[in-house]
PDB file of C-alpha atoms in Angstrom:
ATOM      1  CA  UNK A 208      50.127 146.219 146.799  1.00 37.00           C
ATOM      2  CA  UNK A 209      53.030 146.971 148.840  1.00 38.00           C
ATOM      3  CA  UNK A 210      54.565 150.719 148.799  1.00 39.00           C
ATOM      4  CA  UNK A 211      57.629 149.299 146.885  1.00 44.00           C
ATOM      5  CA  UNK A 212      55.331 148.763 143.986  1.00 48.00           C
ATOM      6  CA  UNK A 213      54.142 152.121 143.490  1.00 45.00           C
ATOM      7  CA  UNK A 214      57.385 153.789 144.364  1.00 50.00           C
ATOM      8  CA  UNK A 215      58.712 156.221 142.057  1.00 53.00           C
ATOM      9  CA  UNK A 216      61.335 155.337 139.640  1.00 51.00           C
ATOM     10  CA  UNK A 217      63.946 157.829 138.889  1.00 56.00           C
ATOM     11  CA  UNK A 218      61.361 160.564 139.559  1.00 54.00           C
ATOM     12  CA  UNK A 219      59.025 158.956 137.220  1.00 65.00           C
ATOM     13  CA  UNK A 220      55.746 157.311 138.435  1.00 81.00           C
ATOM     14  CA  UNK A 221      54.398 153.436 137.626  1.00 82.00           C
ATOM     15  CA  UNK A 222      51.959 154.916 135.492  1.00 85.00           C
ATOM     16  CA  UNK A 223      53.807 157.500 133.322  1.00 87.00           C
ATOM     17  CA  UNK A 224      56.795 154.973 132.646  1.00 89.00           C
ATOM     18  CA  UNK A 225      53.881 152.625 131.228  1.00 91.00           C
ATOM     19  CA  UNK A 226      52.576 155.496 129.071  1.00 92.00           C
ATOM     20  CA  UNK A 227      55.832 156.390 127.801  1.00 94.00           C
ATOM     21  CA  UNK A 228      56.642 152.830 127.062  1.00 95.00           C
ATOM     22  CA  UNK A 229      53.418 152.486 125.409  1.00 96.00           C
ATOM     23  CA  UNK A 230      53.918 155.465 123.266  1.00 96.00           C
ATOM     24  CA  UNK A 231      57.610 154.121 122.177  1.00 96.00           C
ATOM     25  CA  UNK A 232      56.053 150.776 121.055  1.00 97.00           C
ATOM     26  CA  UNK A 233      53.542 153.313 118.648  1.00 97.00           C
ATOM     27  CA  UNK A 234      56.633 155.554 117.347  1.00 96.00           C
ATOM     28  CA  UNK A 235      58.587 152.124 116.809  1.00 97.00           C
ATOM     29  CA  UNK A 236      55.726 150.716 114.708  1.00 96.00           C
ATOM     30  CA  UNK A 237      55.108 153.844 112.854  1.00 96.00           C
ATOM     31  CA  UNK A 238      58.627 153.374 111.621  1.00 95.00           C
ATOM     32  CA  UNK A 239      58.379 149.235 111.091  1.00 95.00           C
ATOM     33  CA  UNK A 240      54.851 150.198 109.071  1.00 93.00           C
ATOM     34  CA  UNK A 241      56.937 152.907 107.052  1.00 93.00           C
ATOM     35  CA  UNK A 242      60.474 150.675 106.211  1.00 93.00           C
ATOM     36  CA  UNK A 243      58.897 147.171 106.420  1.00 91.00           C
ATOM     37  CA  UNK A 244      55.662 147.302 104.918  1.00 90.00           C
ATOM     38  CA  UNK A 245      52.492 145.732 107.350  1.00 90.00           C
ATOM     39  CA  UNK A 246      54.023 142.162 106.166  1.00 88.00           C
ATOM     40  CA  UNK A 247      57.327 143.232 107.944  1.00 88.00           C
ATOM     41  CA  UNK A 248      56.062 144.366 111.078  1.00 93.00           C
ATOM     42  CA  UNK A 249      56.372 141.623 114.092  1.00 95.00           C
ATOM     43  CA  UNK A 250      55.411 141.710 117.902  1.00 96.00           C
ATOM     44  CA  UNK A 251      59.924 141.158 117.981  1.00 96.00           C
ATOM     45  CA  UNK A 252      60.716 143.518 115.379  1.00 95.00           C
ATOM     46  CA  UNK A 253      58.762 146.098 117.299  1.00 96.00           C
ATOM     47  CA  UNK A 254      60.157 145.210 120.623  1.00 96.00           C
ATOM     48  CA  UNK A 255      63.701 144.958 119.492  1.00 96.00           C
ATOM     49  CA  UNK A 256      63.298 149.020 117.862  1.00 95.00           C
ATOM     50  CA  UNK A 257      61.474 149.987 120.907  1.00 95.00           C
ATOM     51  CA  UNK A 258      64.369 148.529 123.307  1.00 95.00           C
ATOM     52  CA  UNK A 259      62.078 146.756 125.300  1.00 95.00           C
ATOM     53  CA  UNK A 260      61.098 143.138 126.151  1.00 95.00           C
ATOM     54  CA  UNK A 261      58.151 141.535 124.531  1.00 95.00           C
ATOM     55  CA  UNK A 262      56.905 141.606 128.717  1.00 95.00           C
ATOM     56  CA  UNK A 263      56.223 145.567 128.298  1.00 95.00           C
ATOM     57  CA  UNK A 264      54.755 144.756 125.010  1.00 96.00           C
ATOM     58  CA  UNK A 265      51.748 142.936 126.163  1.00 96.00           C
ATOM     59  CA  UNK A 266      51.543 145.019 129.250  1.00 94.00           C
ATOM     60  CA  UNK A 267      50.111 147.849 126.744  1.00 94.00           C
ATOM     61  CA  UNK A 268      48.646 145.330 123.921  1.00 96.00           C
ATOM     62  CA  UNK A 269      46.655 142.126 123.462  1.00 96.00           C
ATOM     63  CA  UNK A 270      48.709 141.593 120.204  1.00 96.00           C
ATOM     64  CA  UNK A 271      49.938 142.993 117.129  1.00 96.00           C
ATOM     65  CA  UNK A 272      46.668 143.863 115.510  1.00 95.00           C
ATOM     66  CA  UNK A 273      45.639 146.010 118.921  1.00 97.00           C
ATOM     67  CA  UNK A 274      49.284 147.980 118.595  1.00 96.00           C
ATOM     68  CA  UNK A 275      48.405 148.508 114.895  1.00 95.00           C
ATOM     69  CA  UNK A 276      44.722 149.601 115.180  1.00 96.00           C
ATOM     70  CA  UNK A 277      46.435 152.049 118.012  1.00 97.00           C
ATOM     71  CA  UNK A 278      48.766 153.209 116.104  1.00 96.00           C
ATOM     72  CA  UNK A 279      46.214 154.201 113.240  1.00 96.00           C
ATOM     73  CA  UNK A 280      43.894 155.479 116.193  1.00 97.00           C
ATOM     74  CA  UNK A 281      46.716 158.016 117.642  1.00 97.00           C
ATOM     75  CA  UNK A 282      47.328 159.103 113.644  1.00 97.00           C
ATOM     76  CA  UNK A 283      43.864 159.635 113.367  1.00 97.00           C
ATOM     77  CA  UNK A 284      43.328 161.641 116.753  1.00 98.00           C
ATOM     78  CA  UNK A 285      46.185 163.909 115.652  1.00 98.00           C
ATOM     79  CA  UNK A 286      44.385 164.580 112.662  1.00 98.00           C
ATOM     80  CA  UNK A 287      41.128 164.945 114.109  1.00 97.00           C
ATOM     81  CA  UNK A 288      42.380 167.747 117.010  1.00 98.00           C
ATOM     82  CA  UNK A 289      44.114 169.682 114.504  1.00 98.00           C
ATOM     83  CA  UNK A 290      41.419 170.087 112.184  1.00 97.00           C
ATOM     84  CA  UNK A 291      39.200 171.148 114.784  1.00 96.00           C
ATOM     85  CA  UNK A 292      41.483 173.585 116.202  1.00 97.00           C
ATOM     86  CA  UNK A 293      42.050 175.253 112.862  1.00 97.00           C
ATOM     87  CA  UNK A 294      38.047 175.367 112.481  1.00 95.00           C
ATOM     88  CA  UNK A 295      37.499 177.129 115.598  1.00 94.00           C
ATOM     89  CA  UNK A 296      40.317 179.593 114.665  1.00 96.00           C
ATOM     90  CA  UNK A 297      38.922 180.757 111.523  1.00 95.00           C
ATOM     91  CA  UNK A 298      36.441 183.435 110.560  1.00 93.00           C
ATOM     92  CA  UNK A 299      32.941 182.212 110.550  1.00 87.00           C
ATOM     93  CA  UNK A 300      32.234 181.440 106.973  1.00 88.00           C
ATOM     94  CA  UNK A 301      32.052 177.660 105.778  1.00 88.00           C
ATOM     95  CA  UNK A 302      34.481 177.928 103.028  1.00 93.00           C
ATOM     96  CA  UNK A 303      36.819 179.346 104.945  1.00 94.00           C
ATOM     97  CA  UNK A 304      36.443 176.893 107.789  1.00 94.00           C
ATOM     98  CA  UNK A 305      36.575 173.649 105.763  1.00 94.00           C
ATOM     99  CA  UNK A 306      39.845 174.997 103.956  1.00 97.00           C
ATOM    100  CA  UNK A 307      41.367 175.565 107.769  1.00 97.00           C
ATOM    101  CA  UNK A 308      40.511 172.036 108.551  1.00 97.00           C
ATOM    102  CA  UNK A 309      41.528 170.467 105.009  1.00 97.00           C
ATOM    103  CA  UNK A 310      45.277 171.976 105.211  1.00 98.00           C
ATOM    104  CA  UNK A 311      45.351 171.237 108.993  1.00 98.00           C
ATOM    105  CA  UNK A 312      44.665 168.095 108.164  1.00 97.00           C
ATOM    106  CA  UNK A 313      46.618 167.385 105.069  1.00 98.00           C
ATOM    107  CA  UNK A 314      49.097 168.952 107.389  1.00 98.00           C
ATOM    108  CA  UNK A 315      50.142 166.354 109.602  1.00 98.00           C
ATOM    109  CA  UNK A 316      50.009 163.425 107.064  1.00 97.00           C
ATOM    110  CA  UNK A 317      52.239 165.361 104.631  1.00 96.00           C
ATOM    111  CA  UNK A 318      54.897 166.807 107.407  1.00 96.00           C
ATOM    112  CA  UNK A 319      55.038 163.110 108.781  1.00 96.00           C
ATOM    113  CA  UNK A 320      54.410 160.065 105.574  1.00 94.00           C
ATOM    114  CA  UNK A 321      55.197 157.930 108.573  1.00 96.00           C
ATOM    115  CA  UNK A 322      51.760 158.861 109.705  1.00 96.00           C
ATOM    116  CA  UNK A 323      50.362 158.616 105.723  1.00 95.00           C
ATOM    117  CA  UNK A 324      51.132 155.547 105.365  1.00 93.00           C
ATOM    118  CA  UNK A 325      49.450 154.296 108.501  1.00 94.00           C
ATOM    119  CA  UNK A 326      46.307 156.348 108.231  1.00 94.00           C
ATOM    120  CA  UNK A 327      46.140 155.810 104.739  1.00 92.00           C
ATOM    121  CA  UNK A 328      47.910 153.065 103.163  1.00 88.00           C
ATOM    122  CA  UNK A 329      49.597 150.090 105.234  1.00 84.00           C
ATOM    123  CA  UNK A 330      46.412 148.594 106.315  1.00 76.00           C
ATOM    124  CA  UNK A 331      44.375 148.733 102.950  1.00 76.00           C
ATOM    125  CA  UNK A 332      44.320 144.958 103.201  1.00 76.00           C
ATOM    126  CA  UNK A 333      44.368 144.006 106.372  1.00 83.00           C
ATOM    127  CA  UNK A 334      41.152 143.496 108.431  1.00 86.00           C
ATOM    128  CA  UNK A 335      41.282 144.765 111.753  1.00 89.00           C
ATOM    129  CA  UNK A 336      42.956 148.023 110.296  1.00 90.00           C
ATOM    130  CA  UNK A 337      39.991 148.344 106.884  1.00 90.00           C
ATOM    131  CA  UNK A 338      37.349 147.931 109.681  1.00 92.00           C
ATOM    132  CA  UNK A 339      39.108 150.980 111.976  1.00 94.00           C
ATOM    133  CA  UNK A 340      39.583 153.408 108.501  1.00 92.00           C
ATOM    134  CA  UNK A 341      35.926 152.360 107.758  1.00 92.00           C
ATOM    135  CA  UNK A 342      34.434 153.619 111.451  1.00 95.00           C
ATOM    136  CA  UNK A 343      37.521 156.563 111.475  1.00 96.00           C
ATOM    137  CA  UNK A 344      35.818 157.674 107.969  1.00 94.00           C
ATOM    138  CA  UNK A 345      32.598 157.559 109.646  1.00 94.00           C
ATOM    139  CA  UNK A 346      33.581 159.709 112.848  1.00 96.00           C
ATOM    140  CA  UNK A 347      35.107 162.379 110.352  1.00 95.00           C
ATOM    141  CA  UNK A 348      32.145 162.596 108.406  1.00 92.00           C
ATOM    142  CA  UNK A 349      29.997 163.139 111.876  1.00 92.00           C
ATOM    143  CA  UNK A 350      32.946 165.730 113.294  1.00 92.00           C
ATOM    144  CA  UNK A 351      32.573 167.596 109.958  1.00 89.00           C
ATOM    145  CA  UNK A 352      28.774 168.252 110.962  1.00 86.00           C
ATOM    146  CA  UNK A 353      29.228 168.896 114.706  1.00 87.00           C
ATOM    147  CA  UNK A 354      32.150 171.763 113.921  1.00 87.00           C
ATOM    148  CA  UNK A 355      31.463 173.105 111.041  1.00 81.00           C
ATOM    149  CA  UNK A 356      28.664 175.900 112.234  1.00 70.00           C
ATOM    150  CA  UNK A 357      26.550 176.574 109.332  1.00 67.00           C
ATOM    151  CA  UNK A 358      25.841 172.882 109.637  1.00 73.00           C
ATOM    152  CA  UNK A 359      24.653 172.569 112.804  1.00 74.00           C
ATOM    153  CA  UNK A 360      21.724 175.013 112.095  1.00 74.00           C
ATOM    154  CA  UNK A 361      20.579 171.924 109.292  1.00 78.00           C
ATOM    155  CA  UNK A 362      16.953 170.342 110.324  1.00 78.00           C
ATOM    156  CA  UNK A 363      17.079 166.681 110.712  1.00 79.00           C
ATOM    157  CA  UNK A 364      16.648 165.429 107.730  1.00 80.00           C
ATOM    158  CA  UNK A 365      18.941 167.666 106.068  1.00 81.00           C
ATOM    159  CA  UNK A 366      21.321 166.940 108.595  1.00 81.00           C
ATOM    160  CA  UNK A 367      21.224 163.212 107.274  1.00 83.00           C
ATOM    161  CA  UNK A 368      21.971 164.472 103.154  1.00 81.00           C
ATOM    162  CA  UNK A 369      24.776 166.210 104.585  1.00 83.00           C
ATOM    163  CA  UNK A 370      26.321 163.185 106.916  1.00 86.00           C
ATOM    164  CA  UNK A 371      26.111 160.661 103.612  1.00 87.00           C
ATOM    165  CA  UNK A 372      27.691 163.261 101.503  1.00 88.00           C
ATOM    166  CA  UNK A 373      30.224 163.863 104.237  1.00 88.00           C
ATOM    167  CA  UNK A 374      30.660 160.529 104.512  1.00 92.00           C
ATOM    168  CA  UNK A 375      31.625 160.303 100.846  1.00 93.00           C
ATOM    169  CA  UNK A 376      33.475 163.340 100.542  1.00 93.00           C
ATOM    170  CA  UNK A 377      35.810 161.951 103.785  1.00 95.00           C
ATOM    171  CA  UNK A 378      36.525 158.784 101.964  1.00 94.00           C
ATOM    172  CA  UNK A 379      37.481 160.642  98.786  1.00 95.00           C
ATOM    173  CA  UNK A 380      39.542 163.100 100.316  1.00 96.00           C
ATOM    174  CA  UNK A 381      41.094 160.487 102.331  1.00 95.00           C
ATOM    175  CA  UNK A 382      41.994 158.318  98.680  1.00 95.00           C
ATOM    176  CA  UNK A 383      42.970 161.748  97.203  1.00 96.00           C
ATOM    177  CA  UNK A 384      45.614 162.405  99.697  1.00 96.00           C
ATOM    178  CA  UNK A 385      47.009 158.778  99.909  1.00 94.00           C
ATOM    179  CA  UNK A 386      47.486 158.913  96.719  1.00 95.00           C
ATOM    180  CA  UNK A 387      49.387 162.291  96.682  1.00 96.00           C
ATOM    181  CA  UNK A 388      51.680 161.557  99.587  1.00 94.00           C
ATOM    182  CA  UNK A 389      52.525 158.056  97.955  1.00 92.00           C
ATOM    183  CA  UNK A 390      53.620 159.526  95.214  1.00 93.00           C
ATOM    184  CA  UNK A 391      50.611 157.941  92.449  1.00 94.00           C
ATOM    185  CA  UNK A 392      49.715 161.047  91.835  1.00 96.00           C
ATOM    186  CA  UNK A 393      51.811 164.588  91.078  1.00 96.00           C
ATOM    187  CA  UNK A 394      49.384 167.606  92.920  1.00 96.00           C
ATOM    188  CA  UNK A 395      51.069 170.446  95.321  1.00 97.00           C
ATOM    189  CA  UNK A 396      49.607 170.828  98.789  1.00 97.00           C
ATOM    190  CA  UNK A 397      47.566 174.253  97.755  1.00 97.00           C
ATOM    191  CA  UNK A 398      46.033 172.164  94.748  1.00 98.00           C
ATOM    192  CA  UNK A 399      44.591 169.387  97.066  1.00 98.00           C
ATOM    193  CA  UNK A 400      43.532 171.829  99.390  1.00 98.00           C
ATOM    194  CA  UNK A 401      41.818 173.733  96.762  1.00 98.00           C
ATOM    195  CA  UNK A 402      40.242 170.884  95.011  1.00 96.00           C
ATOM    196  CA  UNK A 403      38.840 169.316  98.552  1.00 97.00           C
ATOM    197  CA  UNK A 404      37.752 172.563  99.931  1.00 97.00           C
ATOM    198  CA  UNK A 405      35.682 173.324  96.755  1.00 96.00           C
ATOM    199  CA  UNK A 406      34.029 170.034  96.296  1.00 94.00           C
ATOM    200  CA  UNK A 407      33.030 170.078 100.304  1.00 92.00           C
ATOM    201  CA  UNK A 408      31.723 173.288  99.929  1.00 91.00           C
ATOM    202  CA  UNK A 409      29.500 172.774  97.074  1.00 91.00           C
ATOM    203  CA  UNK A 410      28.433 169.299  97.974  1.00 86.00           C
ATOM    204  CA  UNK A 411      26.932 170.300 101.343  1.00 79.00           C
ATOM    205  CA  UNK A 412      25.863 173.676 100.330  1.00 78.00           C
ATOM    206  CA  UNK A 413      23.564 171.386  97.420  1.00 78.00           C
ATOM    207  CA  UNK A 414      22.767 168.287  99.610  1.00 67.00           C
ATOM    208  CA  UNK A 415      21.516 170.763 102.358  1.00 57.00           C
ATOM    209  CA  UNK A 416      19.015 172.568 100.030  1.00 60.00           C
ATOM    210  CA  UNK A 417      21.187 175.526 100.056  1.00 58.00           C
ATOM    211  CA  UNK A 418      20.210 176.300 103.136  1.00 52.00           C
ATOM    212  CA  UNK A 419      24.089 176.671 104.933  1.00 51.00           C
ATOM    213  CA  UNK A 420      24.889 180.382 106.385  1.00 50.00           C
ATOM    214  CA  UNK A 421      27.857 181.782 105.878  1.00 50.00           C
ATOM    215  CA  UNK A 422      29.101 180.697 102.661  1.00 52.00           C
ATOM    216  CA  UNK A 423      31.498 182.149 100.479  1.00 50.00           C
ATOM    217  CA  UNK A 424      32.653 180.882  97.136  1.00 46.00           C
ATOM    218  CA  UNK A 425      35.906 183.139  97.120  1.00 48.00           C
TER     219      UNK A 425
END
């Protein structure tokens, strides 16, 4: 590789220009997913919003399916980091804590139904995105356990009530809020937080024997 290849362009190395092509193909098919449905979305639709030539496309992606599963991956992340962040910042009480991460949650699929729909909606039928929400549900259930603190105190087979609950609580919430923020169903963001936070909070406080510190049923 010569040192015309790796020269800077405009200020702006190689590798950053890739990411922030990259990221413009995943804000361009946020928006396809959103006004075109997953049956409207194209490898040239995408490339034509994004300004760039199918070339930079599959400099970042196999194909369309690896831009969609990374689109529902970066949705997901998002999700993920804020819920965590609003777990560590609250007091030290489960109920409280699971609330924090519910509305943080809820949070960025509500302030963006770009992001919704992805996460939630688009991809019901479509394989490569089903299997992703499938192993996304499972890594939420398992991130539930690891941050929530009262949790991690749970022996190991207690531990493994609380991941299959989790595991069916995530995929509830998860149909719960799709169908909120698609507009099948009429409940206001405290009223979803409520109802998830409650029905976390009593299902792991019963599938773990009761034996979860730092509860309160406020």
């Amino acid at each position: 590789m010569t040192i015309a290849q790796v020269r800077p362009y405009r200020g702006v190395a190689a590798d950053e220009r890739r990411g922030l092509r990259r990221q413009s193909l995943i804000e361009t098919g946020l928006d396809c997913l959103a006004e075109d449905g997953l049956s409207g979305v194209s490898v040239r639709s995408i490339c034509a919003g994004a300004r760039l030539t199918p070339r930079y496309f599959y400099e970042s992606f196999d194909g369309l399916d690896a831009l969609l599963v990374a689109i529902v991956d970066s949705v997901a992340a998002e999700v993920a980091q804020r819920a965590i962040a609003a777990i560590a910042a609250a007091p030290d009480d489960l109920s409280a804590q699971v609330r924090a991460a519910v509305d943080a949650g809820y949070g960025v699929l509500a302030g963006d139904r770009r992001k919704a729909n992805a996460l939630l909606i688009a991809g019901a039928g479509h394989g490569p995105l089903r299997d992703r929400r499938q192993e996304i549900i499972m890594a939420y259930a398992e991130l539930a356990l690891v941050n929530l603190p009262p949790l991690r105190q749970l022996t190991a087979t207690d531990r493994r009530r609380a991941r299959a609950t989790a595991l069916f609580l995530v995929g509830g919430a998860a149909e719960l809020i799709g169908a909120v923020l698609s507009g099948s169903l009429r409940l206001s963001r405290p009223r979803v937080v409520d109802q998830l936070t409650n029905m976390w909070v009593a299902a792991l406080v019963q599938q773990a024997g009761g034996k979860a510190s730092g509860v309160s049923r406020k």
